[in-house]
């Protein structure tokens, strides 16, 4: 039994045990505790962004209970781990997210524009929810988008950036949402035409 103030145990892996709530009063309590734990687990999965949930699963050894081929995640332990380890409302957490956002490169995502934009928008939304969103998100996106190896795509992004910087041209007032849509459309079209992997000569 783990107390409310106790740290997560260090022994790995954690082990599931069979219970008999129909005939054992103690197991009946454990059964209802497990039902509650499963609800917490599903709430966490549904409330986190896809990126946030995948990040949490990087530490699944800390909340996985197993028996043979059977395994399950313990909801309250997942919640404890979230609060203790990756609370984005802390100043340190927000600074780290902001630093990551400003240093994003396509190469970090195997030159997958969709994945990179999803990560950047997730990070931006976390900062926005905590009143720490950068005002230059459009500039950060433009810089990250033209960091890949495809000359055609980089030229496409550069033309947009030139309009923004000069204050003239059809893209001078492009919104962040329109920039994301245009970039994803260009990338997806190039993927379909098998021209995305054509790098600079």
PDB file of C-alpha atoms in Angstrom:
ATOM      1  CA  UNK A   1       0.000   0.000   0.000  1.00  0.00           C
ATOM      2  CA  UNK A   2       1.381   3.405  -1.015  1.00  0.00           C
ATOM      3  CA  UNK A   3       0.636   6.464   1.097  1.00  0.00           C
ATOM      4  CA  UNK A   4      -0.509   9.837  -0.337  1.00  0.00           C
ATOM      5  CA  UNK A   5       2.905  11.429   0.206  1.00  0.00           C
ATOM      6  CA  UNK A   6       4.989   8.461  -0.886  1.00  0.00           C
ATOM      7  CA  UNK A   7       7.109   8.697  -4.068  1.00  0.00           C
ATOM      8  CA  UNK A   8       6.584   6.359  -6.991  1.00  0.00           C
ATOM      9  CA  UNK A   9       8.266   3.033  -6.042  1.00  0.00           C
ATOM     10  CA  UNK A  10      11.537   2.304  -7.781  1.00  0.00           C
ATOM     11  CA  UNK A  11      10.949  -1.403  -8.444  1.00  0.00           C
ATOM     12  CA  UNK A  12      10.240  -2.249 -12.103  1.00  0.00           C
ATOM     13  CA  UNK A  13       8.185  -3.744 -13.590  1.00  0.00           C
ATOM     14  CA  UNK A  14       5.061  -3.290 -11.480  1.00  0.00           C
ATOM     15  CA  UNK A  15       2.974  -6.466 -11.229  1.00  0.00           C
ATOM     16  CA  UNK A  16      -0.766  -6.977 -11.690  1.00  0.00           C
ATOM     17  CA  UNK A  17      -2.458  -9.396  -9.329  1.00  0.00           C
ATOM     18  CA  UNK A  18      -5.689 -11.326  -9.652  1.00  0.00           C
ATOM     19  CA  UNK A  19      -8.561 -10.266  -7.403  1.00  0.00           C
ATOM     20  CA  UNK A  20     -11.829 -11.912  -6.361  1.00  0.00           C
ATOM     21  CA  UNK A  21     -14.261  -9.094  -5.502  1.00  0.00           C
ATOM     22  CA  UNK A  22     -17.192 -11.519  -5.347  1.00  0.00           C
ATOM     23  CA  UNK A  23     -15.930 -13.349  -2.276  1.00  0.00           C
ATOM     24  CA  UNK A  24     -13.196 -11.137  -0.790  1.00  0.00           C
ATOM     25  CA  UNK A  25     -14.159  -7.854   0.872  1.00  0.00           C
ATOM     26  CA  UNK A  26     -10.667  -6.380   0.485  1.00  0.00           C
ATOM     27  CA  UNK A  27     -10.609  -7.307  -3.197  1.00  0.00           C
ATOM     28  CA  UNK A  28     -14.018  -5.693  -3.648  1.00  0.00           C
ATOM     29  CA  UNK A  29     -12.498  -2.372  -2.549  1.00  0.00           C
ATOM     30  CA  UNK A  30      -9.542  -2.935  -4.877  1.00  0.00           C
ATOM     31  CA  UNK A  31     -11.980  -3.631  -7.711  1.00  0.00           C
ATOM     32  CA  UNK A  32     -13.737  -0.284  -7.300  1.00  0.00           C
ATOM     33  CA  UNK A  33     -10.361   1.449  -6.931  1.00  0.00           C
ATOM     34  CA  UNK A  34      -9.349  -0.085 -10.273  1.00  0.00           C
ATOM     35  CA  UNK A  35     -12.561   1.111 -11.911  1.00  0.00           C
ATOM     36  CA  UNK A  36     -11.799   4.638 -10.708  1.00  0.00           C
ATOM     37  CA  UNK A  37      -8.196   4.316 -11.878  1.00  0.00           C
ATOM     38  CA  UNK A  38      -9.346   3.273 -15.342  1.00  0.00           C
ATOM     39  CA  UNK A  39     -11.617   6.320 -15.549  1.00  0.00           C
ATOM     40  CA  UNK A  40      -8.685   8.587 -14.639  1.00  0.00           C
ATOM     41  CA  UNK A  41      -6.528   6.887 -17.270  1.00  0.00           C
ATOM     42  CA  UNK A  42      -9.111   7.443 -20.019  1.00  0.00           C
ATOM     43  CA  UNK A  43      -9.666  11.057 -18.969  1.00  0.00           C
ATOM     44  CA  UNK A  44      -5.936  11.734 -19.214  1.00  0.00           C
ATOM     45  CA  UNK A  45      -5.773  10.103 -22.651  1.00  0.00           C
ATOM     46  CA  UNK A  46      -8.728  12.131 -23.940  1.00  0.00           C
ATOM     47  CA  UNK A  47      -7.667  15.451 -22.387  1.00  0.00           C
ATOM     48  CA  UNK A  48      -4.044  15.504 -23.509  1.00  0.00           C
ATOM     49  CA  UNK A  49      -3.057  16.417 -27.046  1.00  0.00           C
ATOM     50  CA  UNK A  50      -1.779  13.531 -29.158  1.00  0.00           C
ATOM     51  CA  UNK A  51       1.745  14.887 -28.734  1.00  0.00           C
ATOM     52  CA  UNK A  52       1.284  15.297 -24.982  1.00  0.00           C
ATOM     53  CA  UNK A  53       0.031  11.739 -24.582  1.00  0.00           C
ATOM     54  CA  UNK A  54       2.917  10.329 -26.603  1.00  0.00           C
ATOM     55  CA  UNK A  55       5.328  12.344 -24.470  1.00  0.00           C
ATOM     56  CA  UNK A  56       3.733  10.885 -21.343  1.00  0.00           C
ATOM     57  CA  UNK A  57       4.092   7.353 -22.704  1.00  0.00           C
ATOM     58  CA  UNK A  58       7.837   7.884 -22.977  1.00  0.00           C
ATOM     59  CA  UNK A  59       7.760   7.238 -19.208  1.00  0.00           C
ATOM     60  CA  UNK A  60       5.224   4.416 -19.252  1.00  0.00           C
ATOM     61  CA  UNK A  61       7.519   2.190 -17.202  1.00  0.00           C
ATOM     62  CA  UNK A  62       6.527   4.379 -14.240  1.00  0.00           C
ATOM     63  CA  UNK A  63       2.808   3.532 -14.497  1.00  0.00           C
ATOM     64  CA  UNK A  64       2.547   0.182 -16.293  1.00  0.00           C
ATOM     65  CA  UNK A  65       1.399  -2.887 -14.354  1.00  0.00           C
ATOM     66  CA  UNK A  66       1.935  -6.254 -16.051  1.00  0.00           C
ATOM     67  CA  UNK A  67       1.246  -9.943 -15.660  1.00  0.00           C
ATOM     68  CA  UNK A  68       2.420 -12.201 -18.482  1.00  0.00           C
ATOM     69  CA  UNK A  69       1.213 -10.713 -21.754  1.00  0.00           C
ATOM     70  CA  UNK A  70      -1.399  -8.583 -19.982  1.00  0.00           C
ATOM     71  CA  UNK A  71      -0.595  -4.981 -19.052  1.00  0.00           C
ATOM     72  CA  UNK A  72      -2.428  -1.774 -18.213  1.00  0.00           C
ATOM     73  CA  UNK A  73      -1.629   1.826 -17.299  1.00  0.00           C
ATOM     74  CA  UNK A  74      -2.554   3.011 -13.804  1.00  0.00           C
ATOM     75  CA  UNK A  75      -4.499   6.275 -14.062  1.00  0.00           C
ATOM     76  CA  UNK A  76      -3.690   7.843 -10.673  1.00  0.00           C
ATOM     77  CA  UNK A  77       0.016   7.084 -11.137  1.00  0.00           C
ATOM     78  CA  UNK A  78      -0.130   8.692 -14.580  1.00  0.00           C
ATOM     79  CA  UNK A  79      -1.743  11.764 -13.037  1.00  0.00           C
ATOM     80  CA  UNK A  80       0.850  11.892 -10.259  1.00  0.00           C
ATOM     81  CA  UNK A  81       3.606  11.666 -12.828  1.00  0.00           C
ATOM     82  CA  UNK A  82       2.069  14.476 -14.888  1.00  0.00           C
ATOM     83  CA  UNK A  83       1.844  16.772 -11.895  1.00  0.00           C
ATOM     84  CA  UNK A  84       5.316  15.983 -10.594  1.00  0.00           C
ATOM     85  CA  UNK A  85       7.264  15.743 -13.824  1.00  0.00           C
ATOM     86  CA  UNK A  86       5.751  17.689 -16.711  1.00  0.00           C
ATOM     87  CA  UNK A  87       3.422  20.357 -15.343  1.00  0.00           C
ATOM     88  CA  UNK A  88       3.458  22.971 -18.172  1.00  0.00           C
ATOM     89  CA  UNK A  89       2.186  25.759 -15.910  1.00  0.00           C
ATOM     90  CA  UNK A  90       5.532  26.122 -14.145  1.00  0.00           C
ATOM     91  CA  UNK A  91       7.846  28.896 -15.289  1.00  0.00           C
ATOM     92  CA  UNK A  92      10.585  26.391 -16.042  1.00  0.00           C
ATOM     93  CA  UNK A  93       8.210  24.310 -18.149  1.00  0.00           C
ATOM     94  CA  UNK A  94       6.981  27.326 -20.108  1.00  0.00           C
ATOM     95  CA  UNK A  95      10.503  28.596 -20.715  1.00  0.00           C
ATOM     96  CA  UNK A  96      11.495  25.175 -22.012  1.00  0.00           C
ATOM     97  CA  UNK A  97       8.528  25.052 -24.392  1.00  0.00           C
ATOM     98  CA  UNK A  98       9.274  28.572 -25.647  1.00  0.00           C
ATOM     99  CA  UNK A  99      12.930  27.669 -26.205  1.00  0.00           C
ATOM    100  CA  UNK A 100      11.938  24.537 -28.105  1.00  0.00           C
ATOM    101  CA  UNK A 101       9.482  26.486 -30.236  1.00  0.00           C
ATOM    102  CA  UNK A 102      12.134  28.999 -31.240  1.00  0.00           C
ATOM    103  CA  UNK A 103      14.685  26.320 -32.131  1.00  0.00           C
ATOM    104  CA  UNK A 104      12.399  24.056 -34.168  1.00  0.00           C
ATOM    105  CA  UNK A 105      13.842  22.677 -37.408  1.00  0.00           C
ATOM    106  CA  UNK A 106      12.268  20.417 -40.019  1.00  0.00           C
ATOM    107  CA  UNK A 107      15.158  17.996 -39.639  1.00  0.00           C
ATOM    108  CA  UNK A 108      14.022  17.319 -36.074  1.00  0.00           C
ATOM    109  CA  UNK A 109      10.883  15.732 -37.573  1.00  0.00           C
ATOM    110  CA  UNK A 110      12.507  13.847 -40.459  1.00  0.00           C
ATOM    111  CA  UNK A 111      11.466  16.733 -42.711  1.00  0.00           C
ATOM    112  CA  UNK A 112       7.768  15.957 -42.142  1.00  0.00           C
ATOM    113  CA  UNK A 113       5.994  19.321 -42.379  1.00  0.00           C
ATOM    114  CA  UNK A 114       2.726  17.983 -40.934  1.00  0.00           C
ATOM    115  CA  UNK A 115       4.399  16.600 -37.827  1.00  0.00           C
ATOM    116  CA  UNK A 116       6.463  19.720 -37.247  1.00  0.00           C
ATOM    117  CA  UNK A 117       3.483  22.066 -37.577  1.00  0.00           C
ATOM    118  CA  UNK A 118       1.410  19.891 -35.245  1.00  0.00           C
ATOM    119  CA  UNK A 119       4.148  20.005 -32.598  1.00  0.00           C
ATOM    120  CA  UNK A 120       4.630  23.757 -32.963  1.00  0.00           C
ATOM    121  CA  UNK A 121       0.913  24.521 -32.728  1.00  0.00           C
ATOM    122  CA  UNK A 122       0.570  22.236 -29.691  1.00  0.00           C
ATOM    123  CA  UNK A 123       3.447  24.065 -27.990  1.00  0.00           C
ATOM    124  CA  UNK A 124       2.014  27.446 -28.936  1.00  0.00           C
ATOM    125  CA  UNK A 125      -1.411  26.524 -27.534  1.00  0.00           C
ATOM    126  CA  UNK A 126       0.152  25.470 -24.223  1.00  0.00           C
ATOM    127  CA  UNK A 127       1.908  28.831 -23.992  1.00  0.00           C
ATOM    128  CA  UNK A 128      -1.259  30.672 -24.985  1.00  0.00           C
ATOM    129  CA  UNK A 129      -3.302  28.913 -22.309  1.00  0.00           C
ATOM    130  CA  UNK A 130      -0.748  30.103 -19.743  1.00  0.00           C
ATOM    131  CA  UNK A 131      -0.598  33.703 -21.052  1.00  0.00           C
ATOM    132  CA  UNK A 132       2.944  33.197 -22.326  1.00  0.00           C
ATOM    133  CA  UNK A 133       2.416  32.935 -26.091  1.00  0.00           C
ATOM    134  CA  UNK A 134       5.113  34.567 -28.253  1.00  0.00           C
ATOM    135  CA  UNK A 135       3.890  37.406 -30.448  1.00  0.00           C
ATOM    136  CA  UNK A 136       6.148  36.348 -33.319  1.00  0.00           C
ATOM    137  CA  UNK A 137       4.684  32.880 -33.892  1.00  0.00           C
ATOM    138  CA  UNK A 138       4.288  33.595 -37.615  1.00  0.00           C
ATOM    139  CA  UNK A 139       7.990  34.418 -37.883  1.00  0.00           C
ATOM    140  CA  UNK A 140       8.916  31.284 -35.925  1.00  0.00           C
ATOM    141  CA  UNK A 141       6.820  29.165 -38.277  1.00  0.00           C
ATOM    142  CA  UNK A 142       8.358  30.757 -41.374  1.00  0.00           C
ATOM    143  CA  UNK A 143      11.882  30.173 -40.089  1.00  0.00           C
ATOM    144  CA  UNK A 144      11.168  26.543 -39.208  1.00  0.00           C
ATOM    145  CA  UNK A 145       9.347  25.825 -42.466  1.00  0.00           C
ATOM    146  CA  UNK A 146      12.263  26.888 -44.667  1.00  0.00           C
ATOM    147  CA  UNK A 147      14.836  24.894 -42.668  1.00  0.00           C
ATOM    148  CA  UNK A 148      14.401  21.731 -44.725  1.00  0.00           C
ATOM    149  CA  UNK A 149      16.359  20.437 -47.729  1.00  0.00           C
ATOM    150  CA  UNK A 150      13.773  20.954 -50.506  1.00  0.00           C
ATOM    151  CA  UNK A 151      14.626  23.999 -52.648  1.00  0.00           C
ATOM    152  CA  UNK A 152      11.168  24.313 -54.234  1.00  0.00           C
ATOM    153  CA  UNK A 153       9.407  24.302 -50.866  1.00  0.00           C
ATOM    154  CA  UNK A 154      11.930  26.685 -49.323  1.00  0.00           C
ATOM    155  CA  UNK A 155      11.459  29.112 -52.225  1.00  0.00           C
ATOM    156  CA  UNK A 156       7.692  28.933 -51.726  1.00  0.00           C
ATOM    157  CA  UNK A 157       8.053  29.837 -48.037  1.00  0.00           C
ATOM    158  CA  UNK A 158      10.666  32.505 -48.814  1.00  0.00           C
ATOM    159  CA  UNK A 159       8.254  34.299 -51.174  1.00  0.00           C
ATOM    160  CA  UNK A 160       5.681  34.448 -48.399  1.00  0.00           C
ATOM    161  CA  UNK A 161       8.270  35.713 -45.929  1.00  0.00           C
ATOM    162  CA  UNK A 162       9.446  38.375 -48.379  1.00  0.00           C
ATOM    163  CA  UNK A 163       5.883  39.714 -48.667  1.00  0.00           C
ATOM    164  CA  UNK A 164       5.497  39.740 -44.881  1.00  0.00           C
ATOM    165  CA  UNK A 165       8.824  41.501 -44.316  1.00  0.00           C
ATOM    166  CA  UNK A 166       8.284  44.101 -47.058  1.00  0.00           C
ATOM    167  CA  UNK A 167       4.657  44.792 -46.253  1.00  0.00           C
ATOM    168  CA  UNK A 168       3.662  44.419 -49.896  1.00  0.00           C
ATOM    169  CA  UNK A 169       2.526  41.545 -52.063  1.00  0.00           C
ATOM    170  CA  UNK A 170      -0.363  39.114 -51.804  1.00  0.00           C
ATOM    171  CA  UNK A 171       0.966  37.455 -48.641  1.00  0.00           C
ATOM    172  CA  UNK A 172       1.818  40.575 -46.643  1.00  0.00           C
ATOM    173  CA  UNK A 173      -1.015  40.041 -44.145  1.00  0.00           C
ATOM    174  CA  UNK A 174      -1.119  36.258 -44.177  1.00  0.00           C
ATOM    175  CA  UNK A 175      -2.534  34.846 -40.954  1.00  0.00           C
ATOM    176  CA  UNK A 176      -0.927  32.012 -39.012  1.00  0.00           C
ATOM    177  CA  UNK A 177      -3.831  29.707 -39.912  1.00  0.00           C
ATOM    178  CA  UNK A 178      -3.516  30.538 -43.618  1.00  0.00           C
ATOM    179  CA  UNK A 179       0.251  30.033 -43.474  1.00  0.00           C
ATOM    180  CA  UNK A 180      -0.246  26.600 -41.928  1.00  0.00           C
ATOM    181  CA  UNK A 181      -2.872  25.668 -44.516  1.00  0.00           C
ATOM    182  CA  UNK A 182      -0.715  26.858 -47.426  1.00  0.00           C
ATOM    183  CA  UNK A 183       2.368  25.045 -46.117  1.00  0.00           C
ATOM    184  CA  UNK A 184       0.558  21.786 -45.520  1.00  0.00           C
ATOM    185  CA  UNK A 185      -1.125  21.948 -48.938  1.00  0.00           C
ATOM    186  CA  UNK A 186       2.193  22.579 -50.674  1.00  0.00           C
ATOM    187  CA  UNK A 187       3.883  19.769 -48.743  1.00  0.00           C
ATOM    188  CA  UNK A 188       1.083  17.255 -49.322  1.00  0.00           C
ATOM    189  CA  UNK A 189       0.933  18.058 -53.037  1.00  0.00           C
ATOM    190  CA  UNK A 190       4.683  17.574 -53.339  1.00  0.00           C
ATOM    191  CA  UNK A 191       4.410  14.262 -51.500  1.00  0.00           C
ATOM    192  CA  UNK A 192       1.720  13.078 -53.925  1.00  0.00           C
ATOM    193  CA  UNK A 193       3.893  14.090 -56.899  1.00  0.00           C
ATOM    194  CA  UNK A 194       6.967  12.410 -55.363  1.00  0.00           C
ATOM    195  CA  UNK A 195       8.909  15.677 -55.520  1.00  0.00           C
ATOM    196  CA  UNK A 196       9.300  16.276 -51.794  1.00  0.00           C
ATOM    197  CA  UNK A 197      12.456  14.178 -51.445  1.00  0.00           C
ATOM    198  CA  UNK A 198      14.193  16.030 -54.272  1.00  0.00           C
ATOM    199  CA  UNK A 199      16.802  18.010 -52.345  1.00  0.00           C
ATOM    200  CA  UNK A 200      18.959  20.915 -53.482  1.00  0.00           C
ATOM    201  CA  UNK A 201      21.550  19.907 -56.104  1.00  0.00           C
TER     202      UNK A 201
END
